Coordinates of N, CA and C and ligand atoms in Angstrom, one line a residue:
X8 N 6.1 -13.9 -5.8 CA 5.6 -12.7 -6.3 C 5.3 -11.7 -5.2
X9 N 5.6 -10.7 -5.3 CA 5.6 -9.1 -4.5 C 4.4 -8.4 -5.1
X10 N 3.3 -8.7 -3.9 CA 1.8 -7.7 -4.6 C 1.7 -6.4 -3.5
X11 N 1.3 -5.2 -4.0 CA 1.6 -4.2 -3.2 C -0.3 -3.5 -3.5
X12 N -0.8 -3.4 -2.0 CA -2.1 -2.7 -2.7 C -2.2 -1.7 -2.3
X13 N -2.6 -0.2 -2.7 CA -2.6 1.1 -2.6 C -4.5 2.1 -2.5
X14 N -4.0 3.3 -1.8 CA -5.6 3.9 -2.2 C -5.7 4.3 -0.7
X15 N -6.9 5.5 -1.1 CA -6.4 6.9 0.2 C -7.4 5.8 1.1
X16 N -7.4 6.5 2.4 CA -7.7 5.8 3.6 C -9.3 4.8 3.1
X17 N -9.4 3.9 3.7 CA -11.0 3.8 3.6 C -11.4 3.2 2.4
X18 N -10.5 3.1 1.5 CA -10.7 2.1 0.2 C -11.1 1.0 0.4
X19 N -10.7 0.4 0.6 CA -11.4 -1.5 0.9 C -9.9 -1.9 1.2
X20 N -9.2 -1.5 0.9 CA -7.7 -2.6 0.9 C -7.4 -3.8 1.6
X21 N -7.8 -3.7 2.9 CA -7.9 -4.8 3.8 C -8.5 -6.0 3.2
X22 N -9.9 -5.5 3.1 CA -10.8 -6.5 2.4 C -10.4 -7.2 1.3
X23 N -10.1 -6.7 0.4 CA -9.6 -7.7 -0.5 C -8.1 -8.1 -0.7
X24 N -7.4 -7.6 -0.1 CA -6.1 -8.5 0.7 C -6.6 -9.9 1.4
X25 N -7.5 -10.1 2.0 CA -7.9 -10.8 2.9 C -8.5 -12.0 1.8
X26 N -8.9 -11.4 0.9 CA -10.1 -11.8 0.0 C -9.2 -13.0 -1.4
X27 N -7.5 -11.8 -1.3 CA -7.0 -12.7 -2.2 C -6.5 -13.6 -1.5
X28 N -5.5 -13.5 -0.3 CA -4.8 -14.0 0.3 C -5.5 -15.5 0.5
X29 N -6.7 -15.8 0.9 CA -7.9 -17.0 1.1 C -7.4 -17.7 -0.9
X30 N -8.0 -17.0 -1.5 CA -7.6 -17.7 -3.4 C -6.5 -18.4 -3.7
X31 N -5.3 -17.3 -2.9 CA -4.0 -17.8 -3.1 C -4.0 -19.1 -2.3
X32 N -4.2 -19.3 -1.3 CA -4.2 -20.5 -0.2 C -4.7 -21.7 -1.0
X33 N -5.9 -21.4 -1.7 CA -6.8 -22.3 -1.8 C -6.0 -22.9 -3.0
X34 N -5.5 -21.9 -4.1 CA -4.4 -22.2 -4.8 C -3.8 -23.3 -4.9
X35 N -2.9 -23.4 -3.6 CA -2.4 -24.0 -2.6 C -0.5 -23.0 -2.8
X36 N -0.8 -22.0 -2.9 CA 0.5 -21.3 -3.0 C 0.4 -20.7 -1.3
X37 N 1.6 -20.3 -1.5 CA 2.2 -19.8 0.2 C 2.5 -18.3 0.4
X38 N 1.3 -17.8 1.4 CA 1.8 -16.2 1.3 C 1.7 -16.1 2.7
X39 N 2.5 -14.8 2.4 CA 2.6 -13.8 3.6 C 1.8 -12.4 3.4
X40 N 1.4 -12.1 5.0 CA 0.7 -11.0 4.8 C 1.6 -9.7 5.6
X41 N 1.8 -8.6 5.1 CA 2.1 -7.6 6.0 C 1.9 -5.9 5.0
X42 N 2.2 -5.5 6.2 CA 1.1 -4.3 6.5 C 2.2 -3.3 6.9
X43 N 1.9 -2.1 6.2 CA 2.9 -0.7 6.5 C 2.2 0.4 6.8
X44 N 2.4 1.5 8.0 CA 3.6 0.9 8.6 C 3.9 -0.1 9.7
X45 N 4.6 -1.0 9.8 CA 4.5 -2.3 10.8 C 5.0 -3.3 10.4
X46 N 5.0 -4.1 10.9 CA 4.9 -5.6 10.4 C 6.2 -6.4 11.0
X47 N 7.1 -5.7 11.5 CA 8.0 -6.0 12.7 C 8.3 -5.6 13.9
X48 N 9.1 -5.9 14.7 CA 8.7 -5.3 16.1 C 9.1 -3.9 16.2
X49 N 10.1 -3.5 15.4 CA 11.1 -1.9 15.1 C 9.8 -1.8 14.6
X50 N 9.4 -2.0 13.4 CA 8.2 -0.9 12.4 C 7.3 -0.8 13.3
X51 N 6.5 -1.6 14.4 CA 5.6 -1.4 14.8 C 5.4 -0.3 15.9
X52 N 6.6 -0.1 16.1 CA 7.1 1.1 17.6 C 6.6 2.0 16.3
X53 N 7.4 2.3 15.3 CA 7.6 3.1 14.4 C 6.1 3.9 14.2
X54 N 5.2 2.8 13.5 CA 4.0 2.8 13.8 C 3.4 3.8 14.4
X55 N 3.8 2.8 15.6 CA 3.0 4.0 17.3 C 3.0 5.4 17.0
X56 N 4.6 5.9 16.8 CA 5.0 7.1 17.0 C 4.3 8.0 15.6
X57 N 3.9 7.4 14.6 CA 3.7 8.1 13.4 C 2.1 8.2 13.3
X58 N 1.2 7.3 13.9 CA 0.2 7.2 13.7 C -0.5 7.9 15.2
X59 N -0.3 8.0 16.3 CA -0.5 8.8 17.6 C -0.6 10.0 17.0
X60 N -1.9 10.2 17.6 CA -3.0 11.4 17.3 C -2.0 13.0 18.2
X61 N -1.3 12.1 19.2 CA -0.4 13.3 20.0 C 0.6 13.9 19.0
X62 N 0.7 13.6 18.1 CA 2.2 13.9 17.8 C 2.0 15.3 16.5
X63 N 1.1 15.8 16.6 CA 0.5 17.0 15.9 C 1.7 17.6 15.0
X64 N 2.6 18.1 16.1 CA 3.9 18.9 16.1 C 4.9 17.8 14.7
X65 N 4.1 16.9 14.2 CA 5.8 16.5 13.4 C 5.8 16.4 12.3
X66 N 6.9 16.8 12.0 CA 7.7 17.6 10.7 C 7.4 17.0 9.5
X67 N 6.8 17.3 8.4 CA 6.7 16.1 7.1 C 8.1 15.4 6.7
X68 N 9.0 15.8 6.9 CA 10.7 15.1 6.9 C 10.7 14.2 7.8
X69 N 10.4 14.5 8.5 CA 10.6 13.4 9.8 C 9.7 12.4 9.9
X70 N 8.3 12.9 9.3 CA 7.1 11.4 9.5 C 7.6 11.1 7.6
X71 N 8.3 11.6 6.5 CA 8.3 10.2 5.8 C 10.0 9.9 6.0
X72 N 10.8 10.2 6.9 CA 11.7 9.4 7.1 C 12.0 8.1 7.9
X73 N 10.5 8.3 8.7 CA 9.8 7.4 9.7 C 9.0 6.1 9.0
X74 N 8.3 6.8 7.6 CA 7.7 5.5 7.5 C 8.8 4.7 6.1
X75 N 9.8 5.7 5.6 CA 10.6 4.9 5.0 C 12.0 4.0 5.8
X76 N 11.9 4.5 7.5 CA 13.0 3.1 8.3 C 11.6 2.4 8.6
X77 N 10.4 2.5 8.7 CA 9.9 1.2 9.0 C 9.6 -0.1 8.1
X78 N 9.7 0.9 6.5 CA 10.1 0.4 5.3 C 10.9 -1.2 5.2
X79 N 12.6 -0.2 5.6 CA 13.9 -0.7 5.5 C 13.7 -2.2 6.3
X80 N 13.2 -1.5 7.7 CA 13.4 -3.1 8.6 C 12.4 -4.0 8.0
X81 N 11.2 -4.1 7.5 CA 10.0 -4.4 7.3 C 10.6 -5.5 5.6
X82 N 11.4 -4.8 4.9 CA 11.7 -5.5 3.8 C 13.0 -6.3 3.7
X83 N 13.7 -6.0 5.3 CA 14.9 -6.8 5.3 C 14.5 -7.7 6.0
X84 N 13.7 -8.1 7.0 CA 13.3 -8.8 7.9 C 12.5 -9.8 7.6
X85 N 11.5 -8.9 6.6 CA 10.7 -10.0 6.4 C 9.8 -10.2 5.4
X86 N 10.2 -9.3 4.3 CA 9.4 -9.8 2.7 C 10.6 -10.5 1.6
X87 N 12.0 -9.9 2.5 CA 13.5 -10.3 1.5 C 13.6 -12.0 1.7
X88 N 13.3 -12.2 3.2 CA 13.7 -13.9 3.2 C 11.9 -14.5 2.8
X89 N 11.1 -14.0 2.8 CA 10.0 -14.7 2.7 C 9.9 -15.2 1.0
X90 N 10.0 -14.0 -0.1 CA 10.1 -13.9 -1.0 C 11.7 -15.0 -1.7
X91 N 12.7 -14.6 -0.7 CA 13.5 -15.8 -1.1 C 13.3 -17.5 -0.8
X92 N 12.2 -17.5 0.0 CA 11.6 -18.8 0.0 C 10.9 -19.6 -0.9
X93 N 10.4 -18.7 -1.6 CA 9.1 -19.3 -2.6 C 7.8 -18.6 -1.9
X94 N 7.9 -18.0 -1.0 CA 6.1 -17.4 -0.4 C 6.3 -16.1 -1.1
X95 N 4.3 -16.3 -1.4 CA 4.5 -15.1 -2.1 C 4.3 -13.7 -0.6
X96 N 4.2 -12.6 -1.5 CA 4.0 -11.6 -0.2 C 3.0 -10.5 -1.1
X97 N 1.8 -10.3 0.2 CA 1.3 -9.0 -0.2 C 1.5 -8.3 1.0
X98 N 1.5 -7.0 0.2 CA 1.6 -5.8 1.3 C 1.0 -4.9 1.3
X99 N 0.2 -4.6 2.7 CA -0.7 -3.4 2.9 C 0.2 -2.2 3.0
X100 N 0.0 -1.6 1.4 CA 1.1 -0.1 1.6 C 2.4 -0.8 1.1
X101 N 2.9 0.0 0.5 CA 4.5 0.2 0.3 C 5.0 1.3 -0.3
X102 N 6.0 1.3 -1.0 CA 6.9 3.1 -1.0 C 6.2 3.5 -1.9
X103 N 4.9 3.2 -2.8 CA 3.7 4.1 -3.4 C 3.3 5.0 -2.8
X104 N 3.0 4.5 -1.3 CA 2.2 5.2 -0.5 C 2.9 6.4 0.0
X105 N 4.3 6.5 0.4 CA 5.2 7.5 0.5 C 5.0 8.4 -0.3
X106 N 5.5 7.8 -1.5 CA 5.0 9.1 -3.0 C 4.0 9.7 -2.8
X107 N 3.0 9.1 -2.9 CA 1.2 9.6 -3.1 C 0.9 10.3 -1.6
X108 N 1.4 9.9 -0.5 CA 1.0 10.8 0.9 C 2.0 11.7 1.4
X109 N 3.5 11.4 0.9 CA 4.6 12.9 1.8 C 4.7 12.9 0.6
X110 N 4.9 12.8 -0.7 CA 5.2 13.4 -2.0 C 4.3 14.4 -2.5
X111 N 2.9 13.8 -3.1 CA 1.9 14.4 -3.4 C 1.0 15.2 -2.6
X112 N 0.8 14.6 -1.8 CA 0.2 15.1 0.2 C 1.0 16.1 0.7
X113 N 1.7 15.7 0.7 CA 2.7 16.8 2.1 C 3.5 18.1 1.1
X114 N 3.7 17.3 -0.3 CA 4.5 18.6 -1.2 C 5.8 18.2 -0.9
X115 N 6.6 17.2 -0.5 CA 7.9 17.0 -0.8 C 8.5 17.1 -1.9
X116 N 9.9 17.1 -1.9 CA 10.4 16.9 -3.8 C 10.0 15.3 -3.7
X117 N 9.6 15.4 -4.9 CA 9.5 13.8 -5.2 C 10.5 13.2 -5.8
X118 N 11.7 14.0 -5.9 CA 12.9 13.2 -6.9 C 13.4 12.5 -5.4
X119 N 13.2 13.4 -4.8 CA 14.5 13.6 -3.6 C 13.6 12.1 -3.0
X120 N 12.2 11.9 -2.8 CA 11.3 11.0 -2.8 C 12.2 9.9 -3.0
X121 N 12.1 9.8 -4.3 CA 12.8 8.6 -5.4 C 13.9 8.1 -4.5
X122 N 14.5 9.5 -4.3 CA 16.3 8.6 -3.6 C 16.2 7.5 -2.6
X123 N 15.3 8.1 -1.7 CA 15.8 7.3 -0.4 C 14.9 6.3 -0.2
X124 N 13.3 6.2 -1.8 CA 13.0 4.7 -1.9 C 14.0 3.8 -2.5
X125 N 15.2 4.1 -2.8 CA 16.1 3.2 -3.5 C 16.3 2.6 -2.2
X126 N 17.4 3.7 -1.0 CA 17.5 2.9 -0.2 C 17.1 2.1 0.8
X127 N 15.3 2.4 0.6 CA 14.7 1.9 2.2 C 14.0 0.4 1.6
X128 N 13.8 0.6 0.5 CA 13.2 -0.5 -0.6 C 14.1 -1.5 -0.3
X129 N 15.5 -1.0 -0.6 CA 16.5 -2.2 -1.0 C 16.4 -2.8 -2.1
X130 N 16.0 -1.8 -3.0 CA 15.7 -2.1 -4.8 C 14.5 -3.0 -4.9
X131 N 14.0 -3.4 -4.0 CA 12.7 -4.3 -3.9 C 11.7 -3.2 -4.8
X132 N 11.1 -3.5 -6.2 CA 9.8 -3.4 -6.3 C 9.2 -4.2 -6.8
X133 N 7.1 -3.8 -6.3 CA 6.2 -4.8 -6.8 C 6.1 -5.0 -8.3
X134 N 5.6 -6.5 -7.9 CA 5.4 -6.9 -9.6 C 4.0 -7.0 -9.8
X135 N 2.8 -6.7 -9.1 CA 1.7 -6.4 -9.5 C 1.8 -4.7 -8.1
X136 N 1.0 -4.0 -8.7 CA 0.0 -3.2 -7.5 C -1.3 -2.8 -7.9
X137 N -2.4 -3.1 -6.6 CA -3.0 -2.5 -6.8 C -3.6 -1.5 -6.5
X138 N -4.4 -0.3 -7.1 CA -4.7 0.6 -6.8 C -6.5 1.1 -6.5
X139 N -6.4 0.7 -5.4 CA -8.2 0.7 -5.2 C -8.4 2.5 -5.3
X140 N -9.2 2.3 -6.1 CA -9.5 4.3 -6.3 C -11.0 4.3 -6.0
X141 N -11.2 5.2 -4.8 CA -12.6 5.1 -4.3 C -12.5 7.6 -4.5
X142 N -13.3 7.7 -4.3 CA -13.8 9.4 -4.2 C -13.4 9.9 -2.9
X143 N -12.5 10.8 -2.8 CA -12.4 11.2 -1.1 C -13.6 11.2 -0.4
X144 N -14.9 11.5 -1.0 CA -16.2 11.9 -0.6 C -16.4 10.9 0.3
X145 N -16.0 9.2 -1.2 CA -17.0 8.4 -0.5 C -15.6 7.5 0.8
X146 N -14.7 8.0 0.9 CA -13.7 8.2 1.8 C -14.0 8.5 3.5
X147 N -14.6 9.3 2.9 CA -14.7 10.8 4.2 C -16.4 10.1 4.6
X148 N -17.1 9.7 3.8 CA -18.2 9.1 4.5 C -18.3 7.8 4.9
X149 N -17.6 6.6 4.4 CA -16.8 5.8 5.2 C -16.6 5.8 6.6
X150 N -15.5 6.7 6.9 CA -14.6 7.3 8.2 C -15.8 7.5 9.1
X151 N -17.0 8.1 8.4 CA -18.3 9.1 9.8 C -18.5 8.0 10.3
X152 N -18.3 6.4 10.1 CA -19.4 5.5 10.9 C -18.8 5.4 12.0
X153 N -19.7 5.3 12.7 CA -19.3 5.4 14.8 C -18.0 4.5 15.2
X154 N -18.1 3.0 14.8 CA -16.7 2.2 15.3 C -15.5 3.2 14.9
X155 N -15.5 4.0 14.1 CA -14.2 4.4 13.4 C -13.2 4.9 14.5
X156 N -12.2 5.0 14.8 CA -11.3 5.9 15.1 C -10.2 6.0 14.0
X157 N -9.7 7.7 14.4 CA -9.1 8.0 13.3 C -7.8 8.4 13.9
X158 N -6.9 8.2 13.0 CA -5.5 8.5 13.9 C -5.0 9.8 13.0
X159 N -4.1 9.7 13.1 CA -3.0 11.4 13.1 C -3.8 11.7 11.5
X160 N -2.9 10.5 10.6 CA -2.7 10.6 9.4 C -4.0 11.1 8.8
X161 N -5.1 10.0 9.2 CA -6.6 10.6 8.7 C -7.1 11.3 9.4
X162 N -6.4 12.5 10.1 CA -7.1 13.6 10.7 C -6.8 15.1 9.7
X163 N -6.5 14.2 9.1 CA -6.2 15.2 7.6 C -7.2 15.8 6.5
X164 N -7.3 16.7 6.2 CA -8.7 17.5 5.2 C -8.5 17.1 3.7
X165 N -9.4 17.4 3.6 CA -10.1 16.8 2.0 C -9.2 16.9 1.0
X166 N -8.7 18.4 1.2 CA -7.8 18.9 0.1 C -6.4 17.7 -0.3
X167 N -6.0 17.5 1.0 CA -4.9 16.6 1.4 C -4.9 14.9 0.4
X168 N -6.2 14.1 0.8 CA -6.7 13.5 0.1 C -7.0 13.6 -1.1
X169 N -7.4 14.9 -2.0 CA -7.7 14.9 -3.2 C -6.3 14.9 -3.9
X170 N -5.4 15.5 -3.5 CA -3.9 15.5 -3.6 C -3.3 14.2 -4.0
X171 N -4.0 13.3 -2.6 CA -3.1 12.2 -2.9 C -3.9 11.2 -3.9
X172 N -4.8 11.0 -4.0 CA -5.5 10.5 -5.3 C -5.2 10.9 -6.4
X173 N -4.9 12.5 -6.8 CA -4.3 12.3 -8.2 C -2.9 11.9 -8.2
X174 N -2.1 12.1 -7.1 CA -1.2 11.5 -7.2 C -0.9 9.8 -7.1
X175 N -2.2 9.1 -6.9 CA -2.0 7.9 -7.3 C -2.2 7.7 -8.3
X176 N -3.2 8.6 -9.5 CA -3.3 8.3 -10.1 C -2.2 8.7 -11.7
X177 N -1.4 9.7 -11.1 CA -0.1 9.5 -11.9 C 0.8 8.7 -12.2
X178 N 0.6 8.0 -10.5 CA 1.7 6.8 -10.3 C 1.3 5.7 -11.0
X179 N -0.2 5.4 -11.5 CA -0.6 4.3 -12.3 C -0.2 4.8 -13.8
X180 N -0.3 6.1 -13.8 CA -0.1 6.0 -15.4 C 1.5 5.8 -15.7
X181 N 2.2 6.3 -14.6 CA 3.9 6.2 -15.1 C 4.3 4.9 -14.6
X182 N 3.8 4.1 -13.6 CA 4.1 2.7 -14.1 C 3.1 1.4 -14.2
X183 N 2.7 1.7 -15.2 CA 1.3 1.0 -16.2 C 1.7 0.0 -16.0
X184 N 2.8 -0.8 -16.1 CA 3.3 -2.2 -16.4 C 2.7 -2.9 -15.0
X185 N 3.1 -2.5 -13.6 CA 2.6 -3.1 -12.8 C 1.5 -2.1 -11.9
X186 N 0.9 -1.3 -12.4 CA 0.1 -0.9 -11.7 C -1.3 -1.3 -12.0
X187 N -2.1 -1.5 -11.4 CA -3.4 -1.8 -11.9 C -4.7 -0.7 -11.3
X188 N -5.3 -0.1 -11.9 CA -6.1 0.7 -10.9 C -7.9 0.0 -10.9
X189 N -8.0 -0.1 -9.9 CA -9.6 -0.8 -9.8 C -10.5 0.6 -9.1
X190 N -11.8 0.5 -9.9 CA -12.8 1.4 -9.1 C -13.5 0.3 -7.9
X191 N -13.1 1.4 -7.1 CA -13.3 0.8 -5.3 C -14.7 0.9 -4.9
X192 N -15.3 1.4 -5.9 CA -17.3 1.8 -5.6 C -17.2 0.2 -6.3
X193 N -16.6 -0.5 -7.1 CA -17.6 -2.0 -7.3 C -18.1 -2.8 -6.2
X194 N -18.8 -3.5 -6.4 CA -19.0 -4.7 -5.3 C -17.9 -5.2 -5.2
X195 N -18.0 -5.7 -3.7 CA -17.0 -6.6 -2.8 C -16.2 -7.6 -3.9
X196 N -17.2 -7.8 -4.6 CA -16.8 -9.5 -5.1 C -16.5 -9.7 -7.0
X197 N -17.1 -8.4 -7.2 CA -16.6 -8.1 -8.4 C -15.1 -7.4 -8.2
X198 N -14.7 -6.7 -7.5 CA -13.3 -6.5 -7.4 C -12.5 -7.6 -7.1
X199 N -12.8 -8.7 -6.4 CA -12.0 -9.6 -6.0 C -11.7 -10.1 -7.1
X200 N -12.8 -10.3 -8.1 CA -12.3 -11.6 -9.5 C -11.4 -10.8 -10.5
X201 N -11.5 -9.3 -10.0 CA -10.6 -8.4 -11.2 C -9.3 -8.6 -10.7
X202 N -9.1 -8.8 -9.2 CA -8.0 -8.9 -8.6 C -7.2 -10.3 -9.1
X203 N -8.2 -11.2 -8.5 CA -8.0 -12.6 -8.7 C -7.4 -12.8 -10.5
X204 N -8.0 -12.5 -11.6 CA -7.3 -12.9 -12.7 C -6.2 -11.8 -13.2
X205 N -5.9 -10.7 -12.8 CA -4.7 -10.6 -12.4 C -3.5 -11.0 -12.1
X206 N -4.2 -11.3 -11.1 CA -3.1 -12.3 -10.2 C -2.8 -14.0 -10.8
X207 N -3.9 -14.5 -11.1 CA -3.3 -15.9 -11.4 C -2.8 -15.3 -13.1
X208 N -3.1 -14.5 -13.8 CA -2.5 -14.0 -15.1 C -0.8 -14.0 -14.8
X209 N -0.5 -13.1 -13.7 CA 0.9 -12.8 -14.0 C 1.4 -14.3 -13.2
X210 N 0.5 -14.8 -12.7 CA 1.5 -16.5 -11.7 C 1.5 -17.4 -13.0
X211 N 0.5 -17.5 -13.7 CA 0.9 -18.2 -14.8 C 2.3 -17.8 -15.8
X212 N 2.0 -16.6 -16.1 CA 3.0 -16.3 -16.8 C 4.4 -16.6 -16.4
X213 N 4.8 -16.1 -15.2 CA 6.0 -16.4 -14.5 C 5.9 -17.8 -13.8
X214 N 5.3 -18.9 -14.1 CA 5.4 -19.8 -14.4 C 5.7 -20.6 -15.3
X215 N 5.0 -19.9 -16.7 CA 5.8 -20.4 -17.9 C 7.2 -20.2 -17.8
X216 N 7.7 -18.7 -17.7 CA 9.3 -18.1 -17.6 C 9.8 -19.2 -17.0
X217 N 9.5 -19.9 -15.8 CA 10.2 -20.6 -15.1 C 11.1 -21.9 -15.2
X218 N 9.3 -22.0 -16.4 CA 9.5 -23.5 -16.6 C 10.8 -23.9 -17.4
X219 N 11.2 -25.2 -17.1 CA 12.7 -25.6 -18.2 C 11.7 -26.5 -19.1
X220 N 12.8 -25.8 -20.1 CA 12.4 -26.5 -21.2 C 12.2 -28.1 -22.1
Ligands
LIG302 P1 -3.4 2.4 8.6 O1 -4.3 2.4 9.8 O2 -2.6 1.2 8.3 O3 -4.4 2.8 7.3 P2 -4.8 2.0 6.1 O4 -5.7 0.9 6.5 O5 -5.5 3.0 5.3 O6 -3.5 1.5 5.3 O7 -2.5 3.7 8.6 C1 -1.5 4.0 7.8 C2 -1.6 5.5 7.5 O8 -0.3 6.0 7.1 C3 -2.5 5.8 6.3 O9 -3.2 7.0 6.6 C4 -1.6 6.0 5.2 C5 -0.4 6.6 5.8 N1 0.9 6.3 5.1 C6 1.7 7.4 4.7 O10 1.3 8.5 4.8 N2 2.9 7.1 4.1 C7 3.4 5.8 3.9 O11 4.5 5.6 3.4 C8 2.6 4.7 4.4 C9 3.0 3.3 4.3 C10 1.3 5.0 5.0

């Protein structure tokens, strides 16, 4: 199974990535974890160059054509053979996040969007996502705590952020089937079990599919 989780900076995402990925284990099912942009040695250069606070000067064409080749390498390298193994894979971010931050964020055509997630995807999409939906507010007060540093992308204003939250939140209504949207103000541990029977929902199910008769 291909789980993809989404939501503007500072949502919890990590956390409960972490939170499932332990369930699934205990499960005793086999995952992989990775994280965009990154998660190979190409994506991770990729990374550098898109998330570097220096790079002020660059073009919204160019930073989502950047995070859609860190995409390409990231899903041929290493969610296409993992996923053909039997492990499952979650992933911090995937081509949602394109849409909802250089689609809805930056004002790109979003058809034109569409095109070139066909080709960076490699027709790969999730069969669950989640969408942690937290308030840019409580976003932006998150970020003020002192450990924070903030790189290029979240050196971005409010406006920007409120943008791309409704644009996640289109993206859950146009694909309902696997999108899931959670309010990210719950406790830690109440989102996890919303996550968690989700998740063992659709493993059962596509376990039954599986099963021979
Ligand atoms: P990261 O530090 O990984 O943030 P987070 O923990 O919130 O995922 O930085 C990734 C940043 O890049 C984040 O601000 C979201 C942004 N991003 C895009 O703008 N487009 C994309 O396609 C992806 C994958 C990420």
């Amino acid at each position: 199974m291909f789980i993809t989780f989404e939501g503007i900076d500072f949502s919890g995402k990590s956390t409960q990535i972490r939170l499932l990925e332990t369930r699934l284990r205990t499960n005793g099912e086999r995952v992989r974890l990775v994280r965009e942009p990154g998660g190979t040695e190409i994506s991770e250069k990729i990374r550098s160059i898109l998330l570097d606070r220096a790079h002020d000067a660059m073009d919204d064409v160019t930073e989502f054509l950047l995070f859609s080749a860190s995409r390409s390498q990231l899903v041929q390298e290493e969610i296409l053979p993992a996923l053909a193994s039997g492990v499952h894979v979650i992933a911090d971010r995937f081509h949602d996040s394109s849409t909802a931050y250089q689609g809805f964020g930056r004002g790109l055509d979003i058809e034109a969007i569409k095109a070139v997630h066909r080709i960076a995807t490699h027709g790969l999409v999730p069969d669950l996502t989640f969408f942690i939906d937290i308030p840019v507010d409580a976003s932006f007060e998150r970020r003020s705590k002192p450990d924070r540093t903030i790189d290029r992308m979240e050196a971005a204003d409010r406006a920007f952020f409120e943008r791309i939250r409704d644009g996640y939140l289109r993206l859950a209504e146009e694909h309902a089937f696997r999108f899931i949207r959670i309010d990210g103000m719950l406790a830690v541990d109440v989102i996890a079990d919303m996550i968690w029977t989700a998740v063992s929902n659709r493993l059962s199910s596509t376990d039954a599919t599986n099963a021979t008769p």
